[in-house]
């Protein structure tokens, strides 16, 4: 299994679970550099997403032994109040796939 295959599978999952508008906004966040401070501390991945004048925190927990994402969250209302993936999560997942593949390369593509 290649890292590229893992990334594609992850992006497919998030793409298929988001409204098109949210996915495209996530692409915009990635392309315009709105995803900052990406870090990984023992599988706890975090980033800040700048959305207009508001900064949202997105975090996800990777369980390396199980090769899966345990949870993912954003501080925006869409994720907190409605428990839905949001454009900020989409932006982070795109950034991880494109620029931080070493973080997600441990994941099982069949998760």
JSON list of C-alpha atoms in Angstrom, two decimals:
[
{"chain": "A", "resi": 1, "resn": "UNK", "atom": "CA", "xyz": [0.00, 0.00, 0.00]},
{"chain": "A", "resi": 2, "resn": "UNK", "atom": "CA", "xyz": [1.40, 3.40, -0.91]},
{"chain": "A", "resi": 3, "resn": "UNK", "atom": "CA", "xyz": [1.00, 6.63, 0.98]},
{"chain": "A", "resi": 4, "resn": "UNK", "atom": "CA", "xyz": [-0.71, 8.17, -2.04]},
{"chain": "A", "resi": 5, "resn": "UNK", "atom": "CA", "xyz": [-3.34, 5.42, -1.91]},
{"chain": "A", "resi": 6, "resn": "UNK", "atom": "CA", "xyz": [-3.99, 6.15, 1.74]},
{"chain": "A", "resi": 7, "resn": "UNK", "atom": "CA", "xyz": [-4.39, 9.87, 1.10]},
{"chain": "A", "resi": 8, "resn": "UNK", "atom": "CA", "xyz": [-6.77, 9.32, -1.79]},
{"chain": "A", "resi": 9, "resn": "UNK", "atom": "CA", "xyz": [-8.93, 7.00, 0.28]},
{"chain": "A", "resi": 10, "resn": "UNK", "atom": "CA", "xyz": [-9.08, 9.54, 3.11]},
{"chain": "A", "resi": 11, "resn": "UNK", "atom": "CA", "xyz": [-9.97, 12.38, 0.78]},
{"chain": "A", "resi": 12, "resn": "UNK", "atom": "CA", "xyz": [-12.63, 10.23, -0.88]},
{"chain": "A", "resi": 13, "resn": "UNK", "atom": "CA", "xyz": [-14.17, 9.54, 2.52]},
{"chain": "A", "resi": 14, "resn": "UNK", "atom": "CA", "xyz": [-14.34, 13.19, 3.51]},
{"chain": "A", "resi": 15, "resn": "UNK", "atom": "CA", "xyz": [-15.43, 14.32, 0.05]},
{"chain": "A", "resi": 16, "resn": "UNK", "atom": "CA", "xyz": [-18.33, 11.84, 0.03]},
{"chain": "A", "resi": 17, "resn": "UNK", "atom": "CA", "xyz": [-19.47, 12.97, 3.50]},
{"chain": "A", "resi": 18, "resn": "UNK", "atom": "CA", "xyz": [-19.54, 16.71, 2.87]},
{"chain": "A", "resi": 19, "resn": "UNK", "atom": "CA", "xyz": [-21.85, 18.97, 0.90]},
{"chain": "A", "resi": 20, "resn": "UNK", "atom": "CA", "xyz": [-20.07, 20.09, -2.29]},
{"chain": "A", "resi": 21, "resn": "UNK", "atom": "CA", "xyz": [-20.00, 23.73, -1.14]},
{"chain": "A", "resi": 22, "resn": "UNK", "atom": "CA", "xyz": [-18.20, 22.79, 2.10]},
{"chain": "A", "resi": 23, "resn": "UNK", "atom": "CA", "xyz": [-15.67, 20.67, 0.21]},
{"chain": "A", "resi": 24, "resn": "UNK", "atom": "CA", "xyz": [-14.94, 23.51, -2.22]},
{"chain": "A", "resi": 25, "resn": "UNK", "atom": "CA", "xyz": [-14.55, 25.97, 0.64]},
{"chain": "A", "resi": 26, "resn": "UNK", "atom": "CA", "xyz": [-12.06, 23.56, 2.21]},
{"chain": "A", "resi": 27, "resn": "UNK", "atom": "CA", "xyz": [-10.15, 23.52, -1.09]},
{"chain": "A", "resi": 28, "resn": "UNK", "atom": "CA", "xyz": [-10.13, 27.34, -1.02]},
{"chain": "A", "resi": 29, "resn": "UNK", "atom": "CA", "xyz": [-8.76, 27.33, 2.56]},
{"chain": "A", "resi": 30, "resn": "UNK", "atom": "CA", "xyz": [-5.95, 25.04, 1.43]},
{"chain": "A", "resi": 31, "resn": "UNK", "atom": "CA", "xyz": [-5.15, 27.01, -1.72]},
{"chain": "A", "resi": 32, "resn": "UNK", "atom": "CA", "xyz": [-5.13, 30.43, -0.08]},
{"chain": "A", "resi": 33, "resn": "UNK", "atom": "CA", "xyz": [-2.94, 29.42, 2.87]},
{"chain": "A", "resi": 34, "resn": "UNK", "atom": "CA", "xyz": [-5.64, 29.65, 5.54]},
{"chain": "A", "resi": 35, "resn": "UNK", "atom": "CA", "xyz": [-4.46, 26.42, 7.22]},
{"chain": "A", "resi": 36, "resn": "UNK", "atom": "CA", "xyz": [-1.74, 27.26, 9.73]},
{"chain": "A", "resi": 37, "resn": "UNK", "atom": "CA", "xyz": [0.10, 25.82, 12.70]},
{"chain": "A", "resi": 38, "resn": "UNK", "atom": "CA", "xyz": [-0.28, 22.18, 11.67]},
{"chain": "A", "resi": 39, "resn": "UNK", "atom": "CA", "xyz": [1.33, 19.98, 14.30]},
{"chain": "A", "resi": 40, "resn": "UNK", "atom": "CA", "xyz": [1.44, 16.35, 15.32]},
{"chain": "A", "resi": 41, "resn": "UNK", "atom": "CA", "xyz": [2.15, 15.37, 18.92]},
{"chain": "A", "resi": 42, "resn": "UNK", "atom": "CA", "xyz": [2.04, 11.59, 19.29]},
{"chain": "A", "resi": 43, "resn": "UNK", "atom": "CA", "xyz": [-0.93, 11.20, 16.95]},
{"chain": "A", "resi": 44, "resn": "UNK", "atom": "CA", "xyz": [-2.82, 14.30, 18.12]},
{"chain": "A", "resi": 45, "resn": "UNK", "atom": "CA", "xyz": [-2.92, 16.42, 14.98]},
{"chain": "A", "resi": 46, "resn": "UNK", "atom": "CA", "xyz": [-4.03, 20.03, 15.26]},
{"chain": "A", "resi": 47, "resn": "UNK", "atom": "CA", "xyz": [-4.26, 23.07, 13.03]},
{"chain": "A", "resi": 48, "resn": "UNK", "atom": "CA", "xyz": [-5.76, 26.52, 12.90]},
{"chain": "A", "resi": 49, "resn": "UNK", "atom": "CA", "xyz": [-8.02, 27.46, 10.00]},
{"chain": "A", "resi": 50, "resn": "UNK", "atom": "CA", "xyz": [-8.54, 31.15, 9.27]},
{"chain": "A", "resi": 51, "resn": "UNK", "atom": "CA", "xyz": [-12.10, 31.71, 8.01]},
{"chain": "A", "resi": 52, "resn": "UNK", "atom": "CA", "xyz": [-12.58, 35.39, 7.28]},
{"chain": "A", "resi": 53, "resn": "UNK", "atom": "CA", "xyz": [-11.66, 37.00, 10.63]},
{"chain": "A", "resi": 54, "resn": "UNK", "atom": "CA", "xyz": [-12.32, 33.94, 12.80]},
{"chain": "A", "resi": 55, "resn": "UNK", "atom": "CA", "xyz": [-9.76, 31.27, 13.65]},
{"chain": "A", "resi": 56, "resn": "UNK", "atom": "CA", "xyz": [-11.08, 27.73, 14.14]},
{"chain": "A", "resi": 57, "resn": "UNK", "atom": "CA", "xyz": [-9.16, 24.89, 15.74]},
{"chain": "A", "resi": 58, "resn": "UNK", "atom": "CA", "xyz": [-9.34, 21.49, 14.07]},
{"chain": "A", "resi": 59, "resn": "UNK", "atom": "CA", "xyz": [-7.97, 18.42, 15.82]},
{"chain": "A", "resi": 60, "resn": "UNK", "atom": "CA", "xyz": [-7.90, 14.74, 15.10]},
{"chain": "A", "resi": 61, "resn": "UNK", "atom": "CA", "xyz": [-6.53, 11.76, 16.99]},
{"chain": "A", "resi": 62, "resn": "UNK", "atom": "CA", "xyz": [-4.73, 9.02, 15.08]},
{"chain": "A", "resi": 63, "resn": "UNK", "atom": "CA", "xyz": [-4.40, 5.61, 16.70]},
{"chain": "A", "resi": 64, "resn": "UNK", "atom": "CA", "xyz": [-1.22, 4.26, 15.08]},
{"chain": "A", "resi": 65, "resn": "UNK", "atom": "CA", "xyz": [-1.64, 0.71, 16.43]},
{"chain": "A", "resi": 66, "resn": "UNK", "atom": "CA", "xyz": [-5.10, 0.45, 14.84]},
{"chain": "A", "resi": 67, "resn": "UNK", "atom": "CA", "xyz": [-4.08, 2.62, 11.87]},
{"chain": "A", "resi": 68, "resn": "UNK", "atom": "CA", "xyz": [-7.24, 4.70, 12.11]},
{"chain": "A", "resi": 69, "resn": "UNK", "atom": "CA", "xyz": [-8.59, 8.10, 13.10]},
{"chain": "A", "resi": 70, "resn": "UNK", "atom": "CA", "xyz": [-10.26, 7.80, 16.51]},
{"chain": "A", "resi": 71, "resn": "UNK", "atom": "CA", "xyz": [-11.99, 11.19, 16.39]},
{"chain": "A", "resi": 72, "resn": "UNK", "atom": "CA", "xyz": [-11.94, 14.49, 14.57]},
{"chain": "A", "resi": 73, "resn": "UNK", "atom": "CA", "xyz": [-13.37, 17.82, 15.70]},
{"chain": "A", "resi": 74, "resn": "UNK", "atom": "CA", "xyz": [-13.60, 21.50, 14.83]},
{"chain": "A", "resi": 75, "resn": "UNK", "atom": "CA", "xyz": [-14.55, 24.43, 17.01]},
{"chain": "A", "resi": 76, "resn": "UNK", "atom": "CA", "xyz": [-17.06, 25.74, 14.46]},
{"chain": "A", "resi": 77, "resn": "UNK", "atom": "CA", "xyz": [-20.81, 25.55, 15.08]},
{"chain": "A", "resi": 78, "resn": "UNK", "atom": "CA", "xyz": [-21.43, 23.14, 12.21]},
{"chain": "A", "resi": 79, "resn": "UNK", "atom": "CA", "xyz": [-19.22, 20.53, 13.83]},
{"chain": "A", "resi": 80, "resn": "UNK", "atom": "CA", "xyz": [-19.91, 21.27, 17.50]},
{"chain": "A", "resi": 81, "resn": "UNK", "atom": "CA", "xyz": [-23.67, 21.76, 17.40]},
{"chain": "A", "resi": 82, "resn": "UNK", "atom": "CA", "xyz": [-24.64, 19.54, 14.48]},
{"chain": "A", "resi": 83, "resn": "UNK", "atom": "CA", "xyz": [-21.88, 16.91, 14.65]},
{"chain": "A", "resi": 84, "resn": "UNK", "atom": "CA", "xyz": [-21.14, 17.25, 10.92]},
{"chain": "A", "resi": 85, "resn": "UNK", "atom": "CA", "xyz": [-17.90, 17.38, 9.01]},
{"chain": "A", "resi": 86, "resn": "UNK", "atom": "CA", "xyz": [-17.23, 20.98, 8.01]},
{"chain": "A", "resi": 87, "resn": "UNK", "atom": "CA", "xyz": [-15.22, 22.97, 5.51]},
{"chain": "A", "resi": 88, "resn": "UNK", "atom": "CA", "xyz": [-12.47, 23.45, 8.09]},
{"chain": "A", "resi": 89, "resn": "UNK", "atom": "CA", "xyz": [-12.03, 19.69, 8.51]},
{"chain": "A", "resi": 90, "resn": "UNK", "atom": "CA", "xyz": [-12.02, 19.34, 4.71]},
{"chain": "A", "resi": 91, "resn": "UNK", "atom": "CA", "xyz": [-9.26, 21.94, 4.45]},
{"chain": "A", "resi": 92, "resn": "UNK", "atom": "CA", "xyz": [-7.12, 20.19, 7.04]},
{"chain": "A", "resi": 93, "resn": "UNK", "atom": "CA", "xyz": [-7.57, 16.79, 5.41]},
{"chain": "A", "resi": 94, "resn": "UNK", "atom": "CA", "xyz": [-6.51, 18.23, 2.05]},
{"chain": "A", "resi": 95, "resn": "UNK", "atom": "CA", "xyz": [-3.46, 19.84, 3.67]},
{"chain": "A", "resi": 96, "resn": "UNK", "atom": "CA", "xyz": [-2.53, 16.58, 5.38]},
{"chain": "A", "resi": 97, "resn": "UNK", "atom": "CA", "xyz": [-2.82, 14.69, 2.11]},
{"chain": "A", "resi": 98, "resn": "UNK", "atom": "CA", "xyz": [-0.84, 17.24, 0.08]},
{"chain": "A", "resi": 99, "resn": "UNK", "atom": "CA", "xyz": [1.72, 18.69, 2.50]},
{"chain": "A", "resi": 100, "resn": "UNK", "atom": "CA", "xyz": [1.88, 16.43, 5.56]},
{"chain": "A", "resi": 101, "resn": "UNK", "atom": "CA", "xyz": [1.49, 12.96, 4.09]},
{"chain": "A", "resi": 102, "resn": "UNK", "atom": "CA", "xyz": [3.91, 11.51, 6.65]},
{"chain": "A", "resi": 103, "resn": "UNK", "atom": "CA", "xyz": [1.20, 12.08, 9.28]},
{"chain": "A", "resi": 104, "resn": "UNK", "atom": "CA", "xyz": [-1.56, 10.20, 7.46]},
{"chain": "A", "resi": 105, "resn": "UNK", "atom": "CA", "xyz": [0.62, 7.57, 5.79]},
{"chain": "A", "resi": 106, "resn": "UNK", "atom": "CA", "xyz": [0.25, 5.35, 8.91]},
{"chain": "A", "resi": 107, "resn": "UNK", "atom": "CA", "xyz": [-3.51, 5.00, 8.31]},
{"chain": "A", "resi": 108, "resn": "UNK", "atom": "CA", "xyz": [-5.14, 1.92, 6.85]},
{"chain": "A", "resi": 109, "resn": "UNK", "atom": "CA", "xyz": [-6.71, 2.74, 3.50]},
{"chain": "A", "resi": 110, "resn": "UNK", "atom": "CA", "xyz": [-9.69, 0.50, 4.35]},
{"chain": "A", "resi": 111, "resn": "UNK", "atom": "CA", "xyz": [-10.67, 2.36, 7.50]}
]
